[in-house]
Structures are given as C-alpha cells and as structure tokens.
PDB file of C-alpha atoms in Angstrom:
ATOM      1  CA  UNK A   1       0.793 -10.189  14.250  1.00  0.00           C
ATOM      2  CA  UNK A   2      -1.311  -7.961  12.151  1.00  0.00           C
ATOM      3  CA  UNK A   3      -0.002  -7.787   8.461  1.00  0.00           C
ATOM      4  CA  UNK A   4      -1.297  -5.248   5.508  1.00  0.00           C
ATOM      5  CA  UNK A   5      -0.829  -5.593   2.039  1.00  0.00           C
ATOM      6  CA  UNK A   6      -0.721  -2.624   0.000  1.00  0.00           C
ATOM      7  CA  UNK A   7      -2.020  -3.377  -4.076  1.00  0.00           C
ATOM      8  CA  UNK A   8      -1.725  -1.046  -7.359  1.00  0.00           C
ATOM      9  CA  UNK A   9      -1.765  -1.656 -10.394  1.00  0.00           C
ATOM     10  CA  UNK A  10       1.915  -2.499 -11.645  1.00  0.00           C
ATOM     11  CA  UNK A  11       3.418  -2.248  -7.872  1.00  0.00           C
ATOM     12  CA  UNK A  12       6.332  -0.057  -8.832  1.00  0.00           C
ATOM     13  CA  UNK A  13       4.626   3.710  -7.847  1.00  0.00           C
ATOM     14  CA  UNK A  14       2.221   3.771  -5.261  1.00  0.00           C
ATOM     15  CA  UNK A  15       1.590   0.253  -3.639  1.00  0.00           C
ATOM     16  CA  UNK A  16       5.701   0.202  -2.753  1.00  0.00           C
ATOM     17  CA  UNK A  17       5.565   4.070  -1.631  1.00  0.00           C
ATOM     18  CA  UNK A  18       2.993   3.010   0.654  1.00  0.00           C
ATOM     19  CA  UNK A  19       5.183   0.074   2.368  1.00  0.00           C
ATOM     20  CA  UNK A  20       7.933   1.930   2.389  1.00  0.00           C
ATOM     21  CA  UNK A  21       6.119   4.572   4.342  1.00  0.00           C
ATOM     22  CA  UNK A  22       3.647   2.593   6.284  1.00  0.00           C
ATOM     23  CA  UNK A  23       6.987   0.432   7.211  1.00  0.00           C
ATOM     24  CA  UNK A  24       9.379   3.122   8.266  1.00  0.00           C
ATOM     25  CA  UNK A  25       6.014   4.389  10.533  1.00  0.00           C
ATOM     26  CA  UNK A  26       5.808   1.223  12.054  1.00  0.00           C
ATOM     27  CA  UNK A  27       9.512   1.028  13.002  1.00  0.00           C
ATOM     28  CA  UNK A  28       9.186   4.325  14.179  1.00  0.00           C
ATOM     29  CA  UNK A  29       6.359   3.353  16.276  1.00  0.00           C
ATOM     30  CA  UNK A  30       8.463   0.472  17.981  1.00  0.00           C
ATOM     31  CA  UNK A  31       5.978  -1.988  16.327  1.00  0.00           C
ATOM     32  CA  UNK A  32       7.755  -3.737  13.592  1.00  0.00           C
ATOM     33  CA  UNK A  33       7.357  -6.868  15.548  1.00  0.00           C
ATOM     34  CA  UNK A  34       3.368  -6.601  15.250  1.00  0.00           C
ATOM     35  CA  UNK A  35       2.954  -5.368  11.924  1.00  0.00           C
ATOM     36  CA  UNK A  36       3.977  -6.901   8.607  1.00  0.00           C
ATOM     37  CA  UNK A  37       3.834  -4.881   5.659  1.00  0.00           C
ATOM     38  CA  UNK A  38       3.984  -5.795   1.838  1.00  0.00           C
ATOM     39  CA  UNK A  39       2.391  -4.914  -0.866  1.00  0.00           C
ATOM     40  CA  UNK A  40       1.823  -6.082  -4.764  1.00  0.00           C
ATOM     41  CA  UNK A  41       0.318  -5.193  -8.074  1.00  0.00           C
ATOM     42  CA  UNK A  42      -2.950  -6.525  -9.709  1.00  0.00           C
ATOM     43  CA  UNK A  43      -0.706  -6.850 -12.971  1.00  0.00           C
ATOM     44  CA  UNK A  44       2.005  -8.805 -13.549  1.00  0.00           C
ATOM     45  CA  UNK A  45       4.111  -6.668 -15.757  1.00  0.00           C
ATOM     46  CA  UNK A  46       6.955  -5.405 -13.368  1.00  0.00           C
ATOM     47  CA  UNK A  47       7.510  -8.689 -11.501  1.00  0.00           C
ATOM     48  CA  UNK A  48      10.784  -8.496 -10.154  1.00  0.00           C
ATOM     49  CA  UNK A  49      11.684  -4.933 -10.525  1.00  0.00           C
ATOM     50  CA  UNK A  50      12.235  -2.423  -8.196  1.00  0.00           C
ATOM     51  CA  UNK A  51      10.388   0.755  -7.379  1.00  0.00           C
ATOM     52  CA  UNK A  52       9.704   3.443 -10.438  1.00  0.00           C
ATOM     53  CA  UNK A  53      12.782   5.837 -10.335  1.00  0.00           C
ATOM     54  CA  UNK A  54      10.069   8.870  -9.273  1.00  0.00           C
ATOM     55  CA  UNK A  55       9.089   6.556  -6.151  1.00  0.00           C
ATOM     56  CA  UNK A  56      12.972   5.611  -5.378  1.00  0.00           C
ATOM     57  CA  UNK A  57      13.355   9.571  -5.541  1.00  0.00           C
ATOM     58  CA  UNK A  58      10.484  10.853  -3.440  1.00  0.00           C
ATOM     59  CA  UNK A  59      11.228   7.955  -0.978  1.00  0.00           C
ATOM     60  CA  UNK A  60      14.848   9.392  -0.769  1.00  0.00           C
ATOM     61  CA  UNK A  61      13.873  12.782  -0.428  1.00  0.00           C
ATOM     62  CA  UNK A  62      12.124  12.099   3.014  1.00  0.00           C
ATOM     63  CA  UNK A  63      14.569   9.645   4.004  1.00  0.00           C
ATOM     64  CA  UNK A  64      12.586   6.439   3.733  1.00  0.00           C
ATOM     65  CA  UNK A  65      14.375   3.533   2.679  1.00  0.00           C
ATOM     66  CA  UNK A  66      12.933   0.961  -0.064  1.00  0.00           C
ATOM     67  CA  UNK A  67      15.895  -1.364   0.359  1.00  0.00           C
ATOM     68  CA  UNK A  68      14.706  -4.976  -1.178  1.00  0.00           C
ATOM     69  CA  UNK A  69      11.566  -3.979  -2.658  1.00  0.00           C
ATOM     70  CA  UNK A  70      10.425  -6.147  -5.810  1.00  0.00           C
ATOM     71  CA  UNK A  71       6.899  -5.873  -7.500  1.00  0.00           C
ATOM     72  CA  UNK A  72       5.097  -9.139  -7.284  1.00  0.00           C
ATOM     73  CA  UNK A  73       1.422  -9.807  -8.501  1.00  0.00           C
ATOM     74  CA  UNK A  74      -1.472 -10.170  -5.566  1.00  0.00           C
ATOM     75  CA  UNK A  75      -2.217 -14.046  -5.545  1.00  0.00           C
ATOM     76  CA  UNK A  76      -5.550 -15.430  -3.964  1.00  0.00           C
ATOM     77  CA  UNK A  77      -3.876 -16.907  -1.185  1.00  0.00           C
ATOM     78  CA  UNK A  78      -2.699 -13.421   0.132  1.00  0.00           C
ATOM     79  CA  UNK A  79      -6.614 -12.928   1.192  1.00  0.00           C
ATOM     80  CA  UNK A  80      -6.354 -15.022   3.329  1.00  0.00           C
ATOM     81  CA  UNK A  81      -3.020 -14.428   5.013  1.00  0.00           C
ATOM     82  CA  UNK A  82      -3.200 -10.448   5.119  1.00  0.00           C
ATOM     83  CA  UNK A  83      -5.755  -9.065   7.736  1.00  0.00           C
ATOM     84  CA  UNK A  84      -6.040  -5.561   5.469  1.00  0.00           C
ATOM     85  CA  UNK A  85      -5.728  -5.400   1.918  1.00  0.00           C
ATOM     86  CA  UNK A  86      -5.384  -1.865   1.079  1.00  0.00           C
ATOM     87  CA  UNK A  87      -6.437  -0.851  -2.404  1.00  0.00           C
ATOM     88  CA  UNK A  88      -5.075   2.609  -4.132  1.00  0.00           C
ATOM     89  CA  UNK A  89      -7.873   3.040  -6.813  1.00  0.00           C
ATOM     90  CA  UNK A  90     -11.488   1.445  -7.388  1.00  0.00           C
ATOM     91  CA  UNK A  91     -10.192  -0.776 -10.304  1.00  0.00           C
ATOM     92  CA  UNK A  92      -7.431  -2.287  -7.833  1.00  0.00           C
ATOM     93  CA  UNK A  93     -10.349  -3.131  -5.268  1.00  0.00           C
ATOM     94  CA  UNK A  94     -12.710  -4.656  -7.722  1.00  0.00           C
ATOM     95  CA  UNK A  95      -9.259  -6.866  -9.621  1.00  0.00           C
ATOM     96  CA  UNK A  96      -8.760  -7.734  -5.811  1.00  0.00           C
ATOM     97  CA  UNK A  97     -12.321  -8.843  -4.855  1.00  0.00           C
ATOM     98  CA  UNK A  98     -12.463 -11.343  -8.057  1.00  0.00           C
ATOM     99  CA  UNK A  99      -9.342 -13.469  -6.673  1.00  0.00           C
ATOM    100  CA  UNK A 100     -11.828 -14.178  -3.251  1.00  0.00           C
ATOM    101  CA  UNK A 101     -11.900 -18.007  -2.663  1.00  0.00           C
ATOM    102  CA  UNK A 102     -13.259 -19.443   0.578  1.00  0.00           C
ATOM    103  CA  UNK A 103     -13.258 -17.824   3.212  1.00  0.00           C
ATOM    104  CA  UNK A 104     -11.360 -15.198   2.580  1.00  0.00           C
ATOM    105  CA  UNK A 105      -9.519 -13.211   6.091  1.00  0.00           C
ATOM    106  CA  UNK A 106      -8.664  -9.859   4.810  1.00  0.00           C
ATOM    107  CA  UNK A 107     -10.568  -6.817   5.115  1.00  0.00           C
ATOM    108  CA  UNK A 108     -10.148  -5.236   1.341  1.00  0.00           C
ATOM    109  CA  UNK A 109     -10.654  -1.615   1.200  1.00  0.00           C
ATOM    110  CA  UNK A 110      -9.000   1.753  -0.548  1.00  0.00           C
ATOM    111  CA  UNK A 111      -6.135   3.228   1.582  1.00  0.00           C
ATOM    112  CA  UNK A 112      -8.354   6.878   0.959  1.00  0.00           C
ATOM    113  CA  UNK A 113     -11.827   5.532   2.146  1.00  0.00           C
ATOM    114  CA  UNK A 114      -9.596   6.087   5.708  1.00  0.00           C
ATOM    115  CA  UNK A 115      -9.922   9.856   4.964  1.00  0.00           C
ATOM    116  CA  UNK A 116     -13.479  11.337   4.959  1.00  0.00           C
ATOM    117  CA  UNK A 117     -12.271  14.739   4.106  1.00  0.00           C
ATOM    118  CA  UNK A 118     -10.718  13.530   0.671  1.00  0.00           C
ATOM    119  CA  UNK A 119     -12.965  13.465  -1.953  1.00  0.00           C
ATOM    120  CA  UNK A 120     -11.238  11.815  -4.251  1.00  0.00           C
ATOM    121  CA  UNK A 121     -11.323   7.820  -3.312  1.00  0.00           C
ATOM    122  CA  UNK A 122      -8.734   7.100  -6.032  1.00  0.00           C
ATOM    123  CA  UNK A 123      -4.991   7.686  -5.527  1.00  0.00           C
ATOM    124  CA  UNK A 124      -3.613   8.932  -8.755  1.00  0.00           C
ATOM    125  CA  UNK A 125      -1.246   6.562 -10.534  1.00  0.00           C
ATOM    126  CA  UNK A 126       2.050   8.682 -11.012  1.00  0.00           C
ATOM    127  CA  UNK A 127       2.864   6.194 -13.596  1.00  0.00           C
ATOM    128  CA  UNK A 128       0.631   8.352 -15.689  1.00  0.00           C
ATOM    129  CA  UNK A 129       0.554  11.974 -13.822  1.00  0.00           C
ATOM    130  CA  UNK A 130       3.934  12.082 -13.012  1.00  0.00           C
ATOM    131  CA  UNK A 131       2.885  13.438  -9.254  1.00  0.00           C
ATOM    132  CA  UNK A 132       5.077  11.622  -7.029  1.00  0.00           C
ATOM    133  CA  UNK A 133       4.480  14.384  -3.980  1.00  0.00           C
ATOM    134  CA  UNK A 134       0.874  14.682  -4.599  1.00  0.00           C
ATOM    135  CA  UNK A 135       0.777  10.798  -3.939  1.00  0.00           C
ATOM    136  CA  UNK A 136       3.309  10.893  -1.314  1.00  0.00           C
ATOM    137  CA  UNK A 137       1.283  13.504   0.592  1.00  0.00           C
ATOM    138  CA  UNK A 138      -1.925  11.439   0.293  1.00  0.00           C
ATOM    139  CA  UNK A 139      -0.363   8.008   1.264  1.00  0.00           C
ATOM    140  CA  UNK A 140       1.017  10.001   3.885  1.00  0.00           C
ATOM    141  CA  UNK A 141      -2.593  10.714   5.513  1.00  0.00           C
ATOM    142  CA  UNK A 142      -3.354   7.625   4.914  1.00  0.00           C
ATOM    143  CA  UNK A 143      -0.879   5.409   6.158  1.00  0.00           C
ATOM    144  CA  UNK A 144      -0.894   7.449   9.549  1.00  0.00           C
ATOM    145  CA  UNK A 145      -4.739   7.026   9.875  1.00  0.00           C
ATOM    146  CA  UNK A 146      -4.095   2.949   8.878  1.00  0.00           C
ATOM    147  CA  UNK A 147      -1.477   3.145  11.416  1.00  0.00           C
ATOM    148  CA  UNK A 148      -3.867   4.199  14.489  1.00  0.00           C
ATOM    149  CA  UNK A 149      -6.712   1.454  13.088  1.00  0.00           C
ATOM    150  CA  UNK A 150      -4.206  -1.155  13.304  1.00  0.00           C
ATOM    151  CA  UNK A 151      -2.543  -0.554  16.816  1.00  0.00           C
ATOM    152  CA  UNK A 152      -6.334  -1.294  17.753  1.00  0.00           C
ATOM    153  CA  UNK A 153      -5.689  -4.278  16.836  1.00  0.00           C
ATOM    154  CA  UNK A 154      -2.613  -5.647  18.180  1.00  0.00           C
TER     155      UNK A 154
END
C-alpha cells in the first residue's frame, strides 16, 4: 500500500482539490486498493470544515466528488506513515520538514517540482487569488505525473 498526503496551508483549497483529484485518478486507474490518499493543512484554523465553496465548485464542475472531506492539521506522526508528502508551496515544505522526528518514512516534496516545464514551484493559494481553474489545471499535471511515480511503486 503506497499512501500520499497532500499539505497546504489551511487544507480547505488546494491540499483537498488535490485528493479529490489524485483519488478519483486512482479509482479510475483500478488502484484504490494500493493507494491511499489524504491530505491536511500546516494550520489549524479550518479543522473540521469542509472544502472552500470555490474548491466544492471546481470539483463539481469536472465531476469529482469530495464527499467526507474535513481539513485536519499535518501531525509528526503522518511522516512516518505516508510514503509521499506532497507540499503545494515552499512555506508548506519547510512547516512540514520542522515536524521531522526519528526516522522519518516519507519522501516530502512540492506536488510542482514533478513538472520541469513549470516555472513556478509554488501553487497559488486560491484562498487569496481566487483562481480555482488555474490551480485545478496545475494539480491536474501534477497529480497525473504523481500518479505514474507511484504505480512504480506498487
């Protein structure tokens, strides 16, 4: 079982877009029952709440379902029960790097360091922009080049 965790900031915008997408892949793929997919914020101020409205919306647009998604706040422990840790911004990678303990399991990395022809590293928070396609269409590339690193795997 591989499993990927997918970290923002707040996890309501892009971390959740990305599972949503990364899991409806997967199931597309026939693979749901080698891939695991969650993600979290690196703050704790949306614990408990569902997706930001513009995710729920570009999520519905393309058909991908967010049924029983809740933020949550990345905890140490998910380092070293996630074999990728896949960062949306520089700041999100360096707030995830400080919660290493012992021996930690997961590969951390941005979801856009996947994409050499980007050169932008950084996923836009829509939070702020209010682009919910623009990140949609990156996550997009991403998650499909994430996908073909982890069937490697399995």
């Amino acid at each position: 079982m591989i499993k990927v965790l997918f970290v923002c900031l707040g996890n309501i915008c892009r971390s959740p877009m990305a599972e949503a997408m990364f899991r409806d892949t997967v199931k597309r793929e026939g693979l749901e029952h080698k891939i695991i997919v969650d993600s979290a914020g690196t703050g704790d101020w949306h614990i408990g709440n569902p997706p930001h409205k513009g995710t729920q919306d570009i999520l519905l647009k393309n058909n991908i379902s967010f049924d029983g998604l809740k933020a949550r706040q990345i905890v140490s422990t998910d380092l070293v029960e996630f074999d990728y840790i896949i960062a949306m911004d520089t700041e999100n990678k360096k707030n995830i790097e400080k919660l290493k303990e012992a021996n930690p399991k997961a590969e951390v990395l941005r979801l856009l360091d996947l994409l050499p022809h980007i050169v932008t590293k950084d996923v836009p928070d829509p939070y702020f922009t209010g682009n919910f396609q623009e990140v949609f269409d990156l996550l997009e590339q991403g998650c499909k080049q994430l996908l073909e690193i982890t069937k490697e795997r399995i």
